[in-house]
Amino acid sequence: MHKLILWDIDHTLIETGGVGGEVFKNAFEQVTGRHIDRLADVTGRTEQVIFRETLDLYNIEDPGDYFPKFVEAQAAGYRARADEMRRRGRALPGAREALQAFAELPNITQTVLTGNPEPSAIAKLETFDLARYLDLEIGAYGNDNSVRPNLVRIAQTRATKRTGRNHTRESTYIIGDTVSDVEAAHKGGAQAIAVSSGKTDASQLREAGATLVLASLADTKKVTYAIAGTTIAQLTISMASVSSAHGI
């Protein structure tokens, strides 16, 4: 079975070390012309929702073009502060290894399902040199839809066009760190693998209905086995056996 993996980004693959909040604030102020000292709740939510609720916090009326302008300003902010984000933030333990492992397995397509707008998502992943393992053209982003579960079908449809294979709940996996990621999987049509690497603890993720909860991505074998039913070591042995049998 061909499988589709949809990765969350923040606190699953990377941490920005506080740069993310600062970039949001600066972009928001640039677009609206208003100073702010707090944001709406950000955990597991799409950027559209965070942006809209932050507007509401300050009773700011949106003329209709604020969010598209914000998306551009935010992405520019991430790119301008890429070096700083590398200093203050990090790719989380095991993230690079897990992405690389899945990239080497057959019958796996991996991309992202994230509340980040596409330009900011790409900027973050490129900053930590993770983008190369993912097919980002078929991802689902916070500027595609404000409702996170709706992003599942968007990603599945894009992946089907790319691979020619139908992607269903049985073959689609969301890997994320929040209850919102788990709920998006259940409501949107995917299975949920949770990583307690963010602010949500393992018990909350289990209670939300995650199929599997990992403490981190550090155990690459466990991560790949959970989805692919194999590990890189097993795949290497299997391929070596086939090559030997055919005299390759």
Coordinates of C-alpha atoms in Angstrom, one line a residue:
M1 CA 0.0 0.0 0.0
H2 CA 1.3 3.5 -0.9
K3 CA 1.2 5.7 2.2
L4 CA 1.0 9.4 2.6
I5 CA 2.6 11.2 5.6
L6 CA 1.5 14.7 6.5
W7 CA 4.0 16.4 8.9
D8 CA 3.2 19.2 11.2
I9 CA 6.1 21.6 11.4
D10 CA 6.3 23.7 14.6
H11 CA 7.3 21.6 17.7
T12 CA 7.2 18.4 15.6
L13 CA 10.1 19.0 13.2
I14 CA 11.5 22.3 14.4
E15 CA 11.5 25.0 17.0
T16 CA 12.1 28.7 16.1
G17 CA 13.4 29.7 19.5
G18 CA 10.9 32.5 19.8
V19 CA 11.6 34.0 16.4
G20 CA 8.2 32.8 15.1
G21 CA 6.2 34.9 17.6
E22 CA 8.4 37.9 16.9
V23 CA 8.0 37.6 13.1
F24 CA 4.2 37.3 13.5
K25 CA 4.1 40.4 15.6
N26 CA 6.3 42.4 13.3
A27 CA 4.3 41.3 10.2
F28 CA 1.0 42.0 11.9
E29 CA 2.1 45.5 12.9
Q30 CA 3.5 46.2 9.5
V31 CA 0.2 45.3 7.8
T32 CA -2.2 46.9 10.2
G33 CA -0.2 49.8 11.4
R34 CA -1.1 48.9 15.0
H35 CA 1.3 48.0 17.9
I36 CA 0.4 44.8 19.7
D37 CA 1.8 43.2 22.8
R38 CA 0.0 39.8 22.7
L39 CA -1.4 37.3 20.2
A40 CA -4.3 35.0 20.2
D41 CA -3.7 31.4 21.2
V42 CA -1.5 29.8 18.6
T43 CA -1.3 26.1 19.7
G44 CA -2.3 23.8 16.8
R45 CA -4.3 26.5 15.0
T46 CA -4.1 27.8 11.5
E47 CA -2.5 31.2 10.9
Q48 CA -5.7 32.5 9.4
V49 CA -7.5 31.9 12.7
I50 CA -4.6 33.3 14.8
F51 CA -4.5 36.4 12.6
R52 CA -8.3 36.9 12.7
E53 CA -8.5 36.5 16.4
T54 CA -5.6 38.8 17.0
L55 CA -7.4 41.4 14.9
D56 CA -10.5 40.9 17.2
L57 CA -8.3 41.3 20.3
Y58 CA -7.5 44.8 19.2
N59 CA -10.8 45.6 17.6
I60 CA -9.1 46.1 14.2
E61 CA -11.3 46.1 11.2
D62 CA -10.0 44.1 8.2
P63 CA -10.5 45.9 4.8
G64 CA -10.2 42.5 3.2
D65 CA -6.6 42.4 2.1
Y66 CA -4.8 42.2 5.4
F67 CA -4.2 38.5 5.5
P68 CA -2.6 38.1 2.0
K69 CA -0.3 41.1 2.9
F70 CA 0.5 39.5 6.2
V71 CA 1.4 36.2 4.5
E72 CA 4.0 38.1 2.3
A73 CA 5.4 40.1 5.2
Q74 CA 5.7 37.1 7.5
A75 CA 7.6 35.0 5.0
A76 CA 9.9 37.9 4.3
G77 CA 10.5 38.2 8.0
Y78 CA 11.5 34.5 8.3
R79 CA 13.9 34.7 5.4
A80 CA 15.5 37.9 6.7
R81 CA 16.0 36.3 10.1
A82 CA 17.1 32.8 8.9
D83 CA 20.5 33.0 10.5
E84 CA 19.1 34.1 13.8
M85 CA 16.5 31.4 13.7
R86 CA 19.2 28.8 13.2
R87 CA 21.1 30.2 16.2
R88 CA 18.1 30.4 18.5
G89 CA 16.0 27.5 17.2
R90 CA 16.7 24.0 16.0
A91 CA 15.5 20.9 14.1
L92 CA 14.2 18.7 16.8
P93 CA 16.0 15.5 17.7
G94 CA 15.4 12.8 15.1
A95 CA 13.5 15.0 12.7
R96 CA 16.1 15.0 10.0
E97 CA 16.8 11.3 10.4
A98 CA 13.1 10.4 10.3
L99 CA 12.5 12.5 7.2
Q100 CA 15.5 11.0 5.5
A101 CA 14.5 7.5 6.4
F102 CA 11.0 7.9 4.9
A103 CA 12.5 9.5 1.8
E104 CA 14.5 6.3 1.3
L105 CA 11.5 3.9 1.7
P106 CA 9.5 2.8 -1.3
N107 CA 5.7 3.5 -1.5
I108 CA 6.0 6.5 0.8
T109 CA 5.1 10.1 -0.1
Q110 CA 5.7 12.7 2.5
T111 CA 4.7 16.4 2.7
V112 CA 3.3 18.8 5.3
L113 CA 0.0 19.6 6.8
T114 CA 0.5 22.9 8.7
G115 CA -1.3 26.0 10.0
N116 CA 1.6 28.0 8.5
P117 CA 1.0 29.8 5.2
E118 CA 2.9 28.1 2.4
P119 CA 5.7 30.7 2.0
S120 CA 6.4 30.7 5.8
A121 CA 6.3 26.9 6.0
I122 CA 8.9 26.6 3.2
A123 CA 11.1 29.4 4.7
K124 CA 11.2 27.6 8.0
L125 CA 12.0 24.2 6.5
E126 CA 14.6 25.6 4.2
T127 CA 16.3 27.4 7.1
F128 CA 16.9 24.0 8.8
D129 CA 17.6 22.2 5.5
L130 CA 14.6 19.9 5.9
A131 CA 12.6 20.9 2.8
R132 CA 14.6 18.6 0.5
Y133 CA 13.0 15.5 2.0
L134 CA 9.4 16.7 1.4
D135 CA 7.2 17.2 -1.6
L136 CA 6.1 20.7 -0.6
E137 CA 4.0 21.3 -3.8
I138 CA 1.4 18.8 -2.6
G139 CA 1.3 20.0 1.1
A140 CA -1.7 21.6 2.7
Y141 CA -1.2 25.0 4.4
G142 CA -2.8 27.6 6.6
N143 CA -3.6 29.8 3.6
D144 CA -5.5 27.0 1.9
N145 CA -8.2 26.7 4.5
S146 CA -8.7 28.1 8.0
V147 CA -10.1 24.8 9.4
R148 CA -7.3 22.3 10.0
P149 CA -9.3 19.1 9.4
N150 CA -10.2 20.4 5.9
L151 CA -6.5 20.5 5.1
V152 CA -6.4 16.7 5.1
R153 CA -8.5 16.3 2.0
I154 CA -6.6 19.1 0.3
A155 CA -3.3 17.2 0.8
Q156 CA -4.8 13.9 -0.2
T157 CA -6.2 15.3 -3.4
R158 CA -2.9 16.9 -4.3
A159 CA -1.0 13.7 -3.5
T160 CA -3.4 11.7 -5.6
K161 CA -2.8 14.0 -8.6
R162 CA 0.9 13.6 -8.0
T163 CA 1.1 9.8 -7.4
G164 CA -2.0 8.5 -9.3
R165 CA -3.0 6.7 -6.1
N166 CA -6.0 7.2 -4.0
H167 CA -5.2 8.3 -0.4
T168 CA -7.7 7.3 2.3
R169 CA -7.8 7.2 6.1
E170 CA -6.1 3.8 6.0
S171 CA -3.1 5.1 4.1
T172 CA -2.8 8.6 5.4
Y173 CA -0.9 9.6 8.6
I174 CA -0.6 12.9 10.3
I175 CA 2.4 13.3 12.6
G176 CA 2.1 16.2 15.0
D177 CA 2.5 17.4 18.5
T178 CA -1.0 18.8 19.5
V179 CA -4.5 17.7 20.2
S180 CA -5.5 19.7 17.1
D181 CA -3.3 17.5 14.9
V182 CA -5.0 14.4 16.3
E183 CA -8.4 15.9 15.9
A184 CA -7.6 17.0 12.3
A185 CA -6.7 13.4 11.5
H186 CA -9.9 12.0 13.0
K187 CA -12.2 14.5 11.4
G188 CA -10.3 14.9 8.2
G189 CA -9.7 11.3 7.3
A190 CA -6.3 10.2 8.5
Q191 CA -4.5 8.3 11.2
A192 CA -2.8 10.2 14.0
I193 CA 0.7 9.7 15.3
A194 CA 1.5 12.1 18.0
V195 CA 4.9 13.3 19.3
S196 CA 4.9 14.9 22.8
S197 CA 7.7 17.3 21.8
G198 CA 5.6 20.4 22.2
K199 CA 3.4 21.8 25.0
T200 CA 1.0 18.9 25.0
D201 CA 1.9 15.9 27.2
A202 CA 1.6 12.3 26.1
S203 CA -1.5 11.6 28.2
Q204 CA -3.5 14.4 26.5
L205 CA -2.5 13.1 23.1
R206 CA -3.6 9.6 24.0
E207 CA -6.8 10.8 25.4
A208 CA -7.5 12.7 22.1
G209 CA -7.2 9.4 20.3
A210 CA -3.7 9.2 18.8
T211 CA -3.0 5.8 17.3
L212 CA 0.5 6.0 18.7
V213 CA 2.3 8.6 21.0
L214 CA 6.1 9.0 20.8
A215 CA 8.2 10.9 23.2
S216 CA 10.3 12.3 20.3
L217 CA 11.4 11.4 16.8
A218 CA 14.8 10.3 18.1
D219 CA 14.1 6.6 17.7
T220 CA 14.0 6.5 13.9
K221 CA 13.4 2.7 13.7
K222 CA 10.3 3.1 15.9
V223 CA 9.0 6.0 13.8
T224 CA 9.5 4.3 10.4
Y225 CA 8.1 1.0 11.7
A226 CA 4.9 2.6 13.0
I227 CA 4.0 3.7 9.5
A228 CA 5.9 1.6 7.0
G229 CA 6.0 -1.6 9.0
T230 CA 9.8 -1.8 8.3
T231 CA 13.0 -0.1 9.2
I232 CA 15.9 1.1 7.1
A233 CA 18.0 -1.8 8.3
Q234 CA 15.3 -4.3 7.3
L235 CA 14.9 -2.6 3.9
T236 CA 18.7 -2.7 3.3
I237 CA 18.8 -6.4 4.2
S238 CA 15.8 -7.1 1.9
M239 CA 17.3 -5.2 -1.0
A240 CA 20.7 -6.9 -0.5
S241 CA 19.0 -10.3 -0.6
V242 CA 17.1 -9.4 -3.8
S243 CA 20.4 -8.2 -5.4
S244 CA 22.2 -11.3 -4.4
A245 CA 19.5 -13.6 -5.7
H246 CA 19.7 -11.9 -9.1
G247 CA 23.5 -11.7 -9.2
I248 CA 23.5 -7.9 -9.1

